[in-house]
XYZ file of N, CA and C in Angstrom:
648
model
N 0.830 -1.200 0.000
C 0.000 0.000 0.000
C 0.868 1.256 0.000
N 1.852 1.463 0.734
C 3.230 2.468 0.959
C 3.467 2.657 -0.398
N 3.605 1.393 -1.101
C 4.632 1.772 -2.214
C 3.671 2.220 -3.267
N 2.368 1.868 -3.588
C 1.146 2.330 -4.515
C 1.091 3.859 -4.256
N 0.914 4.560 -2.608
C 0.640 5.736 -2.993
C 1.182 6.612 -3.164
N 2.951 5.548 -2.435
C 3.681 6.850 -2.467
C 4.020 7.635 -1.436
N 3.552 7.389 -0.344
C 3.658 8.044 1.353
C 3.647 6.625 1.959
N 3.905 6.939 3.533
C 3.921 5.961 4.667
C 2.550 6.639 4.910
N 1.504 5.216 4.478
C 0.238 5.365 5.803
C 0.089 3.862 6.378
N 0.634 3.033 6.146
C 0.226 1.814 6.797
C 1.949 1.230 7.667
N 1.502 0.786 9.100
C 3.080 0.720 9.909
C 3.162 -1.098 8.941
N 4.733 -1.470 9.413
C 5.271 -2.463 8.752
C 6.154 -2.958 10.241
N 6.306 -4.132 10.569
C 7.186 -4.942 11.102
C 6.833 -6.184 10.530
N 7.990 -6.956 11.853
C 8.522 -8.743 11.666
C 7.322 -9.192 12.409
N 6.608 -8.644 13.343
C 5.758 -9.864 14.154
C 4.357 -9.639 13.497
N 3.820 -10.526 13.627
C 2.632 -11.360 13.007
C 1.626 -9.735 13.627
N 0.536 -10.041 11.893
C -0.717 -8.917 12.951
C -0.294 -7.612 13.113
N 0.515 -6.626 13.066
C 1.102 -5.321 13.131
C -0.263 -4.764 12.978
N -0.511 -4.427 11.231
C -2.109 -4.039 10.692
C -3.311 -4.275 11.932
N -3.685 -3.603 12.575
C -4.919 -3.850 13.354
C -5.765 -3.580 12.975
N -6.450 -2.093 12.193
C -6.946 -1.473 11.516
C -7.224 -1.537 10.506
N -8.180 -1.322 9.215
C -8.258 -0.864 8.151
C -8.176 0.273 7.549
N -6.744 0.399 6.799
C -5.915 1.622 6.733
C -6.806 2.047 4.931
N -7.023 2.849 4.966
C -7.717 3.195 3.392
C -6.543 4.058 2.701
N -6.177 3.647 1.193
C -5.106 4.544 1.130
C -5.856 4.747 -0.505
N -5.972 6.120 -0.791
C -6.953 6.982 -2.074
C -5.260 7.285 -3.112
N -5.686 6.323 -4.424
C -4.470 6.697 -5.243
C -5.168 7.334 -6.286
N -4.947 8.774 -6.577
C -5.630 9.564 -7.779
C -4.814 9.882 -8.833
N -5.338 9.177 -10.211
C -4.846 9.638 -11.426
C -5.850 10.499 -12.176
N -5.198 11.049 -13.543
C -5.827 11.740 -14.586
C -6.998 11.148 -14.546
N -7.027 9.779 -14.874
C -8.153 8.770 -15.530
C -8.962 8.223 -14.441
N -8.330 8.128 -12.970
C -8.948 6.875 -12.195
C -8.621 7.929 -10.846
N -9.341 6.709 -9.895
C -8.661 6.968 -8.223
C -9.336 5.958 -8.015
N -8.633 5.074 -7.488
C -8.482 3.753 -6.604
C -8.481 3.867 -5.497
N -9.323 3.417 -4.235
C -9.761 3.073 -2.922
C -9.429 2.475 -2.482
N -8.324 1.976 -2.023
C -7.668 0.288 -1.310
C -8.154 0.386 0.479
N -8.091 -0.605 0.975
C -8.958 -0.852 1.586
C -7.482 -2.231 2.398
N -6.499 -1.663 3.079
C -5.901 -2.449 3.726
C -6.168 -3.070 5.297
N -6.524 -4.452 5.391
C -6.864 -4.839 6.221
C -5.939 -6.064 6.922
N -6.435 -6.223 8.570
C -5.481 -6.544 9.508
C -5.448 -7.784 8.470
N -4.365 -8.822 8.847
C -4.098 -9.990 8.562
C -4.941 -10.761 8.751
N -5.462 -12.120 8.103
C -6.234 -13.065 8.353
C -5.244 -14.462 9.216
N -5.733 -14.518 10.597
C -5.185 -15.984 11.244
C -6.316 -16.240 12.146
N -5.817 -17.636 12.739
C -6.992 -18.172 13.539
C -6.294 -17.561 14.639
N -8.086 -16.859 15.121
C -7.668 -15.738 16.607
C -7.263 -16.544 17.612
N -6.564 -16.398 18.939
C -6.056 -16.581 19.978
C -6.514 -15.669 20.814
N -7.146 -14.719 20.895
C -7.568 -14.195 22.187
C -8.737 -12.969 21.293
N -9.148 -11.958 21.897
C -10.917 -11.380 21.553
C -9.562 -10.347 20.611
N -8.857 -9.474 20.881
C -8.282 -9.093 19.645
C -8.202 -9.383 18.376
N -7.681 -10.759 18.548
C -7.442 -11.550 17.532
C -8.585 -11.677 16.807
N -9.429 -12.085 16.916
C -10.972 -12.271 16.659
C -11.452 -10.793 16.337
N -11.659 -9.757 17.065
C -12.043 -8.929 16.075
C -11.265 -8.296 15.190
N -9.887 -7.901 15.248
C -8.830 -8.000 14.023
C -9.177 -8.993 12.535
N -9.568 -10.154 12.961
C -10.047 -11.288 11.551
C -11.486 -11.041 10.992
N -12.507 -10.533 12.240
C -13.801 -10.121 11.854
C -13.623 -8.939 10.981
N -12.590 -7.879 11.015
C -12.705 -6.836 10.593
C -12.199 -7.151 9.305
N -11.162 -7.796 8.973
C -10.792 -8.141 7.575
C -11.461 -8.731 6.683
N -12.536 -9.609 7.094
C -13.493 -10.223 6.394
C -14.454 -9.617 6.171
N -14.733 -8.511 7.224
C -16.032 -7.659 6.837
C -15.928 -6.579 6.001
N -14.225 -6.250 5.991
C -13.898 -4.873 4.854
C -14.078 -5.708 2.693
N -14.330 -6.912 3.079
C -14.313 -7.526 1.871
C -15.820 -7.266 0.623
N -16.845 -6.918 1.913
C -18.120 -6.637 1.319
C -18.106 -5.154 0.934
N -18.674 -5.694 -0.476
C -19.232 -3.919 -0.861
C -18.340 -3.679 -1.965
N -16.659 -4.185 -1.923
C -15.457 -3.600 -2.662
C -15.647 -4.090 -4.028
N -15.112 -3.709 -5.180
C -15.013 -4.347 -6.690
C -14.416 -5.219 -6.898
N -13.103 -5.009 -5.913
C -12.079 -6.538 -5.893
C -11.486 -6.635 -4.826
N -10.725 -8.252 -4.836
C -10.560 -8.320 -3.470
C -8.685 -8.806 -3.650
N -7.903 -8.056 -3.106
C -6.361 -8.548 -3.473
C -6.286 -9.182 -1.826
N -5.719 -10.543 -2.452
C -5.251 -11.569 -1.395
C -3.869 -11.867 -1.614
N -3.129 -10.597 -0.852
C -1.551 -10.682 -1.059
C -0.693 -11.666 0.096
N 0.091 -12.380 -0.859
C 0.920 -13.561 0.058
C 2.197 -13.565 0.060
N 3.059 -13.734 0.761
C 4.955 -13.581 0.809
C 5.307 -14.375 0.025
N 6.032 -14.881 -0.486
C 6.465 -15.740 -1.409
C 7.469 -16.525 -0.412
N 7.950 -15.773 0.560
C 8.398 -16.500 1.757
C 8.091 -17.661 2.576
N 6.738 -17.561 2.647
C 5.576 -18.255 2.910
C 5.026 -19.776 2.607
N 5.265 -20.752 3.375
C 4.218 -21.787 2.578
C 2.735 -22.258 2.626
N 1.920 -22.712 1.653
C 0.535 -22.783 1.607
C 0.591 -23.713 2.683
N -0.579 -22.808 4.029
C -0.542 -24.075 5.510
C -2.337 -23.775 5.456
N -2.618 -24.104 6.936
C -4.259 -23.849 7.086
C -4.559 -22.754 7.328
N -3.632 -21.904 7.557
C -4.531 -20.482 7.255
C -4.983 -20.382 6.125
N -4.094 -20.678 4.847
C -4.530 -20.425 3.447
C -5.872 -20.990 3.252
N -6.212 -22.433 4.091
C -7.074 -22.877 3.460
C -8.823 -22.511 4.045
N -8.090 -21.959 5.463
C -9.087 -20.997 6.280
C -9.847 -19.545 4.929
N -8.988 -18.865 4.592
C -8.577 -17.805 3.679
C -9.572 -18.228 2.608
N -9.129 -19.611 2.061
C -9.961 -20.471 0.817
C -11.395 -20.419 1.095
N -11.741 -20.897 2.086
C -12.840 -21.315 2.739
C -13.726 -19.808 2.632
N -13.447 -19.211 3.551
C -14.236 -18.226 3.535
C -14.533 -17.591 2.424
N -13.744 -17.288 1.154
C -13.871 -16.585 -0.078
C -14.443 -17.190 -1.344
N -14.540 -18.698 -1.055
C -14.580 -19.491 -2.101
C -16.456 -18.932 -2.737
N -17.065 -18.595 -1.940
C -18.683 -17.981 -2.124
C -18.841 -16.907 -2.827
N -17.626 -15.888 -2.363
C -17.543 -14.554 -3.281
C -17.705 -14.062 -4.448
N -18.664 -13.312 -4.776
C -18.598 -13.363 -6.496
C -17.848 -12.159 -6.886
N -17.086 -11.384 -5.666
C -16.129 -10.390 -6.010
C -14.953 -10.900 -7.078
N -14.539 -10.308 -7.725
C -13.046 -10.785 -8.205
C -11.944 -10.914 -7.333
N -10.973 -11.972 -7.715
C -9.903 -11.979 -6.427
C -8.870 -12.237 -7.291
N -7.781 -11.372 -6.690
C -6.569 -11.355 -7.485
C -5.304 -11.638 -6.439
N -4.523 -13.074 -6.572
C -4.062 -13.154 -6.147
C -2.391 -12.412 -6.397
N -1.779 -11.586 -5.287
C -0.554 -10.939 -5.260
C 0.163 -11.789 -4.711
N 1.310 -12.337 -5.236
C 2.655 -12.931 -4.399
C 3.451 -11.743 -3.993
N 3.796 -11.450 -3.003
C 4.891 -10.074 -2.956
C 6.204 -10.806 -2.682
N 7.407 -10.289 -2.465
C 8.469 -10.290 -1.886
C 8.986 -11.373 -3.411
N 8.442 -11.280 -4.785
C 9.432 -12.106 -5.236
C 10.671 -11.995 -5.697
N 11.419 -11.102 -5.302
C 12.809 -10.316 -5.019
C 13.751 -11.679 -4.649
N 12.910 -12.500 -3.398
C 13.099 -13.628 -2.756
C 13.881 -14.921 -3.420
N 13.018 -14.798 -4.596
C 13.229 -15.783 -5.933
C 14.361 -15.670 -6.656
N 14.792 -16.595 -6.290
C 16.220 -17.307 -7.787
C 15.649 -17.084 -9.399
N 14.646 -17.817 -9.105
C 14.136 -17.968 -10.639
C 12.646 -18.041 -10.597
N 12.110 -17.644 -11.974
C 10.418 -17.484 -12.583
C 10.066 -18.671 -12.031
N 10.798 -19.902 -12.206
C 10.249 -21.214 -11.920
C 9.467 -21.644 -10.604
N 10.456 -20.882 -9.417
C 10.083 -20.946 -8.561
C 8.307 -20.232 -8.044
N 8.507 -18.878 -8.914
C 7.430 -18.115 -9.002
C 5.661 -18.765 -9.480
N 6.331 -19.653 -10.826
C 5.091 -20.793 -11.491
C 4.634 -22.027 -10.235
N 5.555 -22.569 -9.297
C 5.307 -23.281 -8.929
C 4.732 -22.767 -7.727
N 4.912 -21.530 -7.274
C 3.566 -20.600 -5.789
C 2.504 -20.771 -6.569
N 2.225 -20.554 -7.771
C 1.218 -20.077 -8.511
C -0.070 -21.451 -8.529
N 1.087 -22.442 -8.867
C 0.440 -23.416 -9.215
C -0.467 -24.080 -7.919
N 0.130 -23.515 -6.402
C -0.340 -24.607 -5.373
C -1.811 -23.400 -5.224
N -1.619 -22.710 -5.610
C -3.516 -21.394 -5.360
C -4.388 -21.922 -6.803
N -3.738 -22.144 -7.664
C -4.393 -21.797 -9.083
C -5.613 -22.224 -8.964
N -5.857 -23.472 -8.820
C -7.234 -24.749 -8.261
C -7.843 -24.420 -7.290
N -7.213 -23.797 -6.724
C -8.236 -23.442 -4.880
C -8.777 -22.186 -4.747
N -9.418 -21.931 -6.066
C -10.354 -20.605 -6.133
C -9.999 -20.041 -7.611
N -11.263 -19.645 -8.015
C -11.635 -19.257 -9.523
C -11.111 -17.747 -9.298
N -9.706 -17.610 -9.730
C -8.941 -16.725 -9.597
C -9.299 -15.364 -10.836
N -9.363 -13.996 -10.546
C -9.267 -13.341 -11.628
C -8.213 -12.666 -12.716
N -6.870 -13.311 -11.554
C -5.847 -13.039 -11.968
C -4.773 -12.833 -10.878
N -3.358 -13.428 -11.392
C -2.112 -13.342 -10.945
C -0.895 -12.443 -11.078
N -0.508 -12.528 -9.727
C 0.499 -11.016 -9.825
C 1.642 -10.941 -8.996
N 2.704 -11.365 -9.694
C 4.117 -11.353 -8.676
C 4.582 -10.230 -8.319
N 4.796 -9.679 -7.221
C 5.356 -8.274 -7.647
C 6.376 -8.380 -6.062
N 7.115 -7.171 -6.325
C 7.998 -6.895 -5.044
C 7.904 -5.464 -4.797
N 7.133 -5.435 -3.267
C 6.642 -4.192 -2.772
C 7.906 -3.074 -2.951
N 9.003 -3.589 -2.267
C 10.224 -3.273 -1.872
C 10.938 -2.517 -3.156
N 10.889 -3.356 -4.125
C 11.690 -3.073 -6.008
C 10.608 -2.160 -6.402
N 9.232 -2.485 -5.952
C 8.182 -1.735 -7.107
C 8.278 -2.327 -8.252
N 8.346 -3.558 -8.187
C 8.189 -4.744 -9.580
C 6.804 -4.786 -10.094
N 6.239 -4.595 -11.209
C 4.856 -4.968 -11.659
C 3.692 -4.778 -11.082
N 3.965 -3.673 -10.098
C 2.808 -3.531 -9.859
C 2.249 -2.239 -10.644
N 2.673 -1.795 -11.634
C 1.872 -1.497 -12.205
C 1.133 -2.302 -13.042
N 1.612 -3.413 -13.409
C 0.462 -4.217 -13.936
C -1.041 -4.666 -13.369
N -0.301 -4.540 -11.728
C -1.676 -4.816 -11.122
C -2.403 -3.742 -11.201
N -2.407 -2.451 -11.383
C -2.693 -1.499 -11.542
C -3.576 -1.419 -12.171
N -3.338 -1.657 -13.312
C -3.823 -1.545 -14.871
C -5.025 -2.578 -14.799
N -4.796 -3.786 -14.462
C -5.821 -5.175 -14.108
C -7.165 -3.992 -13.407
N -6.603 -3.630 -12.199
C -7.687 -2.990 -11.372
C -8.231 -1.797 -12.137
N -7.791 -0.788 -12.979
C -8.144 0.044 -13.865
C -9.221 -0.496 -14.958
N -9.150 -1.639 -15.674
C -9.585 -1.963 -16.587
C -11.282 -2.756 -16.288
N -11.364 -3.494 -14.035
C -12.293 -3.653 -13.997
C -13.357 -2.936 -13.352
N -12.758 -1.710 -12.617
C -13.515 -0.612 -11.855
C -14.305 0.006 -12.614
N -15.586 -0.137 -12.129
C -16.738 0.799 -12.747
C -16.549 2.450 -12.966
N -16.971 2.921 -13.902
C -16.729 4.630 -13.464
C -18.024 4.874 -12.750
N -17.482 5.851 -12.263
C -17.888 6.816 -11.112
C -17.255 7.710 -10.580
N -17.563 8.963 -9.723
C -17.770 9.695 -9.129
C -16.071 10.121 -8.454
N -15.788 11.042 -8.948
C -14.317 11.222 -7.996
C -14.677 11.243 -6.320
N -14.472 10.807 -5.369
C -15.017 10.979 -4.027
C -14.130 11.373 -2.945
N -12.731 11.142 -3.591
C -11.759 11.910 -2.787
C -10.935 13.249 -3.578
N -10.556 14.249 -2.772
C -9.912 15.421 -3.412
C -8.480 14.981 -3.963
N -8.172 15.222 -4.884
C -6.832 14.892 -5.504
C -5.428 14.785 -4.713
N -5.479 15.607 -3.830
C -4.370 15.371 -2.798
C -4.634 15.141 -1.817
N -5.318 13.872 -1.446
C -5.945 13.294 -0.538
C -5.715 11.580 -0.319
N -4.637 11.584 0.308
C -4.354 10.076 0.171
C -4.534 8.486 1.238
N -5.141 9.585 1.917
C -6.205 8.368 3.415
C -7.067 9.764 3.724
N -7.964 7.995 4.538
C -9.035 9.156 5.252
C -9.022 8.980 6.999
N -7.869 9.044 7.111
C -7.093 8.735 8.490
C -6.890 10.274 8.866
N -7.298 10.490 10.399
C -6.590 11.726 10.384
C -4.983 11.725 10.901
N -4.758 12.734 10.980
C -3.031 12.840 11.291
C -2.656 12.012 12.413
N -2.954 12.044 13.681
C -3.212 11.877 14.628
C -3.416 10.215 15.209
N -3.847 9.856 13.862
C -4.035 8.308 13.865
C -3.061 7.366 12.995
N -2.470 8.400 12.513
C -1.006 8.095 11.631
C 0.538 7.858 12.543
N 0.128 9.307 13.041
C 1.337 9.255 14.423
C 1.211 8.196 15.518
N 0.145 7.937 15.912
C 0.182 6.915 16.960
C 0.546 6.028 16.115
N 0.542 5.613 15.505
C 0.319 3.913 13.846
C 2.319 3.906 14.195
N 3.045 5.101 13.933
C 3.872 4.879 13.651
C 4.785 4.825 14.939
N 4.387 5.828 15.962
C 4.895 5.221 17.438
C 4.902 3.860 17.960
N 3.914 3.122 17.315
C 3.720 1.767 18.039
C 4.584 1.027 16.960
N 4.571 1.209 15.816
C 5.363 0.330 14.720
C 6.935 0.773 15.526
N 7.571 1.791 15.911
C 8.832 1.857 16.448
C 8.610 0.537 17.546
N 8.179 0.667 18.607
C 7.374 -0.033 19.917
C 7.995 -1.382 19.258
N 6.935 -2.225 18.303
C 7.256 -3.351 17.607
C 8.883 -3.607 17.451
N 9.234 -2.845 16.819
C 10.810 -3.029 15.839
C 11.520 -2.944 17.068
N 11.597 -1.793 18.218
C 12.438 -1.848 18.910
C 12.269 -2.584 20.226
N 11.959 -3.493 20.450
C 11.404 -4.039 21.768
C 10.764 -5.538 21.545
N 11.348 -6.345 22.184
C 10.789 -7.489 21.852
C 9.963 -8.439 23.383
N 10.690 -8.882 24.180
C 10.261 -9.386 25.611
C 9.532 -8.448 26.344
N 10.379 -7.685 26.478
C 9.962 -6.298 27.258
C 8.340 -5.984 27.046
N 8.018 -5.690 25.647
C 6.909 -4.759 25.458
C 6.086 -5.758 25.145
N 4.334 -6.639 25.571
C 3.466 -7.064 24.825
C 3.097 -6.684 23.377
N 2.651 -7.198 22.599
C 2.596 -7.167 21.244
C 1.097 -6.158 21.030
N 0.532 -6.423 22.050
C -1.053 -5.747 22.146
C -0.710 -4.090 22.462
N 0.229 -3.523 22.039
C 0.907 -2.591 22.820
C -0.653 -1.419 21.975
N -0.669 -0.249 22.742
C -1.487 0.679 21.823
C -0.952 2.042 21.896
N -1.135 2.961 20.984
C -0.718 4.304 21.595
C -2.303 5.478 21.644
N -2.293 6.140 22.282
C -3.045 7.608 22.186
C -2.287 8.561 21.760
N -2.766 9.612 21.295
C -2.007 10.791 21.118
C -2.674 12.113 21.913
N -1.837 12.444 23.094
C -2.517 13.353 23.714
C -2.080 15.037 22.843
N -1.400 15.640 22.398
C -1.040 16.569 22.057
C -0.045 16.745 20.992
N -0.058 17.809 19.832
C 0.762 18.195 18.839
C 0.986 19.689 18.565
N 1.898 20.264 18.513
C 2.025 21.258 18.556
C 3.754 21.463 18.168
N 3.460 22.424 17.688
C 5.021 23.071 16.665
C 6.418 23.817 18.083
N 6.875 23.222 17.796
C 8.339 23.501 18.596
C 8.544 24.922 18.525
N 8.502 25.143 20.057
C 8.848 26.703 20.042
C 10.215 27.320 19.452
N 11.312 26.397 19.132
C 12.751 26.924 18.811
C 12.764 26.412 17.615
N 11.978 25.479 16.801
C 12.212 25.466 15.631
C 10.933 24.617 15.031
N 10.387 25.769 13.904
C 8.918 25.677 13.416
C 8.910 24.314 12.285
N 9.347 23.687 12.211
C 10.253 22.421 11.763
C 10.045 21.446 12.216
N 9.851 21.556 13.442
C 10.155 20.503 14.353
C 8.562 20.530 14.814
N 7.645 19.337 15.132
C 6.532 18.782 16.066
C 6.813 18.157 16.853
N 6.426 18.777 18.057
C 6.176 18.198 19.860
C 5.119 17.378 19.514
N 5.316 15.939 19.924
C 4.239 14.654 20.191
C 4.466 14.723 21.708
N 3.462 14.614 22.006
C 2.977 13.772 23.150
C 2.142 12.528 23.317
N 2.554 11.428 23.759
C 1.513 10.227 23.442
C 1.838 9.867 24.767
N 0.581 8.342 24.819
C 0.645 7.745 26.139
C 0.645 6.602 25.342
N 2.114 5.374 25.653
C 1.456 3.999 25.289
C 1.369 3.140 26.417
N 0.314 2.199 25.860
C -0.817 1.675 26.840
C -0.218 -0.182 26.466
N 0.121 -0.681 27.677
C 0.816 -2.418 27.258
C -0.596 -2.583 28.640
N -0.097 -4.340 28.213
C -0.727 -5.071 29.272
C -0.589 -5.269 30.343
């Protein structure tokens, strides 16, 4: 999503689940503007977080034109996938499966043979290797999603690239530090607030955060 719009609005780490939220990120061209609709990870919950984190990803699926079910290439097909299968297999949305990270890959071969273990396990609308990181082909996915979006209505202002306010960005990215830098120490359920923002009295450059983070 970072690399589509072009800004940091969605945080990134190593541990499972980071995404809690459904981060909306508005990409506007001449011709189009695309609505993405990034949602927490799909796993089998372990505690009421967990569970509404998976409720929320499944429920951001209704309503949309398509549905991208992006996978690591890192990754092997286990029972989440087939959890994933299960639930979507009813959908009459389009689903386009994304491999990311294929940077990963020695060779295409390797790439045909991810392809091949999804191909059968859902009436796919189309396939898409790409590497978030390189910015490999995803403009192709681009173009896929261009070619099946209905027209309509511009609904966001042109320089308008979430509908997050600021405020919910800064906490996103305090807690993604939290994640990266802290491992035993800090619970994973970690949250932040943002009590105050305001411009540095010695240099107009600079923003005073104030936050409170909240562990278990």
């Amino acid at each position: 999503l970072n690399t589509v719009i072009g800004k940091k609005i969605a945080i990134m780490s190593h541990k499972p689940q980071t995404t809690r939220n459904t981060i909306s990120g508005v990409l506007t061209d001449e011709e189009y503007q695309i609505i993405f609709i990034d949602t927490p990870g799909i796993h089998k919950p372990h505690n009421e977080l967990g569970k509404r984190m998976t409720d929320s990803a499944y429920s951001s699926t209704r309503g949309v034109d398509a549905i991208i079910w992006m996978v690591s290439a890192n990754e092997k097909f286990g029972p989440a996938e087939e959890m994933i299968i299960e639930n979507l297999k009813n959908s009459r949305t389009p689903i386009y499966l994304v491999i990311n990270k294929i940077d990963l890959f020695k060779s295409k071969n390797e790439i045909d043979k991810m392809i091949l273990q999804y191909q059968d396990k859902l009436n796919f609308a189309g396939f898409f290797p790409i590497s978030a990181m390189l910015n490999q082909n995803i403009n192709h996915l681009l173009d896929a999603l261009v070619q099946l979006l209905p027209e309509g209505p511009q609904y966001y202002p042109t320089d308008m690239i979430t509908d997050h306010p600021e405020r919910f960005l800064i906490g996103e990215i305090i807690r993604e530090k939290v994640l990266l830098f802290t491992e035993e120490e800090v619970p994973h359920s970690v949250a932040v607030t943002i009590e105050a923002l305001k411009k540095n009295e010695e240099n107009p450059n600079v923003m005073d955060c104030y936050a409170n983070i909240y562990v278990e």
